[in-house]
Amino acid sequence: MTVRGSEEKVCNTGVEAGRELSMLTPPTLSLEGSHESSYCSSSFSSHCPEMMKQVHDEKGNQTIISEFLLLGLPIQPEMKAPFYALFLAMYLTTVLGNMLIILLIHVDSHLHTPMYLLLSNLSFSDMCFSSVTIPKLLVNMQSKKPTIPYPGCLAQMYFFLFFADLESFLLVAMAYDRYVAICYPLHYTVIMSPKLCNSLVALSWVLTAFHALLHTLLMSRLSFCANNIIPHFFCDMSALLKLACSDTQTNELVIFVMGGLILVVPFWLIITSYARIISSILRVPSVRGIRKAFSTCGSHLSVVSLFYGTVIGLYLCPSTNNSTVKETVMSIMYTVVTPMLNPFIYSLRNQDMKGAFRKLLAARKFPFSLRP
């Protein structure tokens, strides 16, 4: 009874502190404070002691949190059902669309080329990337206690970083493939050999696994004390660092250094590749050549803009007045919207993919067909 009473006191104290803090913060941050406090003060007040479980060490002066509370999306209770249906439809579209691309590339021998090998890996990465966060979000939207265990939080952070980094490296490899195809068309089959293509894919998987593991191990060193409320719908690394009660300088240094290598360098390589592609096209002005080049690169440029635009705006160029709502919307853009749009972008703008889809329908003897 004493332990439970102390836990309830910690919870109530945290709520009162949150209310006092919301009165002192500027109006742009008031939504974040009220949103966070409402979880503990209203419908989740009965679960607050359980969600603030603490384990003391032998000396009795160290506390460890066993689970975190994910605040999820800042939406009203009456809007949960429509948003649940929306995100479920988007997730199913993402999974089915990317699975269809992988299937088409696998069954059509004409698509067994370096570009489509990279595209199949990108589709697999997009499908897994959404699966890291969206299923847990859907479960929490239907749960009265939207928590995630500490090991589960670290696992989610690892796979989130893994597939996000993998997409970044695959986009670089695809940009290089387009550069060779347009600037050196006669040497394309020699330069982009199956050995080189497989090496690029394998290197992307190895580097992303190392990077994600490094941040996960560094995060596991930190201690988390009284506050276990994550104002997000997944275990975001920056949100976890704000909750840590131990020194985070090493983590922040590694994030700064590795963030530049993982985000800035690949983005710079993609920009360089397309700058050379444009320069090569302009040297031989031909309407047919320009149309073919942009039809080939347009899909890739659309995906690059969607992915890097939101990621760079959220992590590399953060605004001082960013609210939780704005950060959540930007996170949804690259974790949900971009993986869902990729199948449409690559299929609608790619004649080879549409041709493979028509062949698949004809082989299965469907009672309808698609016109070119």
Phi, psi and omega in degrees: 000325181292319182294316181295322178296320179293324179294318179297325178294320178297317180297311181296323178295320179296322179294315180297321178295321178297320178295318179295321181293322180295332178286337183265342183278160179295165181299331182292340181254003184293328180295321181296316181293317181292323180295319181289320182290328184297330181293324185267337185266340184248260188289340183255011183295327181287337181263354186301316178300320181293326182280352179252033180301137181228145178238124182266146177278188184298326180278345178078015182241010180237132180245143181230131179271132183266344179204160181243154176257118178268117181291336177075212182274137179282072182236157179288151182303323182288346179263002183294318182298312177298319180292325177298314179296321180296311182290328176295317178295319179294321180292317178296322177297319179298312183294311183293320180296314180289326175295324178295318178298316179298319180295315180298317180293327181287319187273337182263115183293335179291344180261010178274064180236165181304319183298317183280337171295316177294322180294322178294322176293323178295320178295318177297319179296317179297318181296316179288326181300315177291326182291343179289324188246320190292315178303318178294323176297316180296320178295316181293331179292337178258001184256146175275351180224079186282072181253165174222131180297157180302312177297322178295325178294317178295321178296318178297318178297320180298308183289331175296311178296321183300307185283333174293315178293322179298319178297322180297314180291322180293324177295325176294314179299322178291325176295320177295321178299316178293325178297314180292320182296326184267319184275331180228064185296326181288337181253012186299312183294333179281315182289308181271063179286160177304326180295315179294318181297315178295326178293320178297319179294314181297319179296321178298316180295319182292314182296319180292323178296318179295316182295315180294320179294322180299311180292325180293317179295320178294323179292326181292343178284338186281155176253140179239124188257242191291316187275121178234021183264118179259113182282058183205173178260003173209172183280082178285139185297318180294325178292323179293323180296327179291336180272346184291143178252013175244177185293128181246015183297319179297316178299316182293324178294316180294321178297319181295315183287308184289330177299321177295321181288322186277327184256308187290312182298311176301319179296321178294321178295321178294315179298318179297318180299315182284334173294319178290326177297314180297319178297320179293323179292318182291336179289333177237081185292114178213127182299318181294319180293318179295318180296318180293319181296315182287330175291329179284320186264347185299318180298314182295319179296324179296317180293318179299317181296317180296314186287304185287331180299314180285320182295314181293319179296330184273318189255320184268334179233057182288146177267146182291337181256022177294128176267169177298323180297314181295317179295322179295317180297317179293324177293322178296327181300314184264349177262336184240306188291311183299311177299330179287324183280336183305314178300321179292320181296314184282333181274320183286333182257009185234115181292326180296318180293320178293323177294319178295324179292320177295322177295321179295320178294320180293322180293329179272000177058049176287151181283012178214163180219164180256134176280146179292000000 
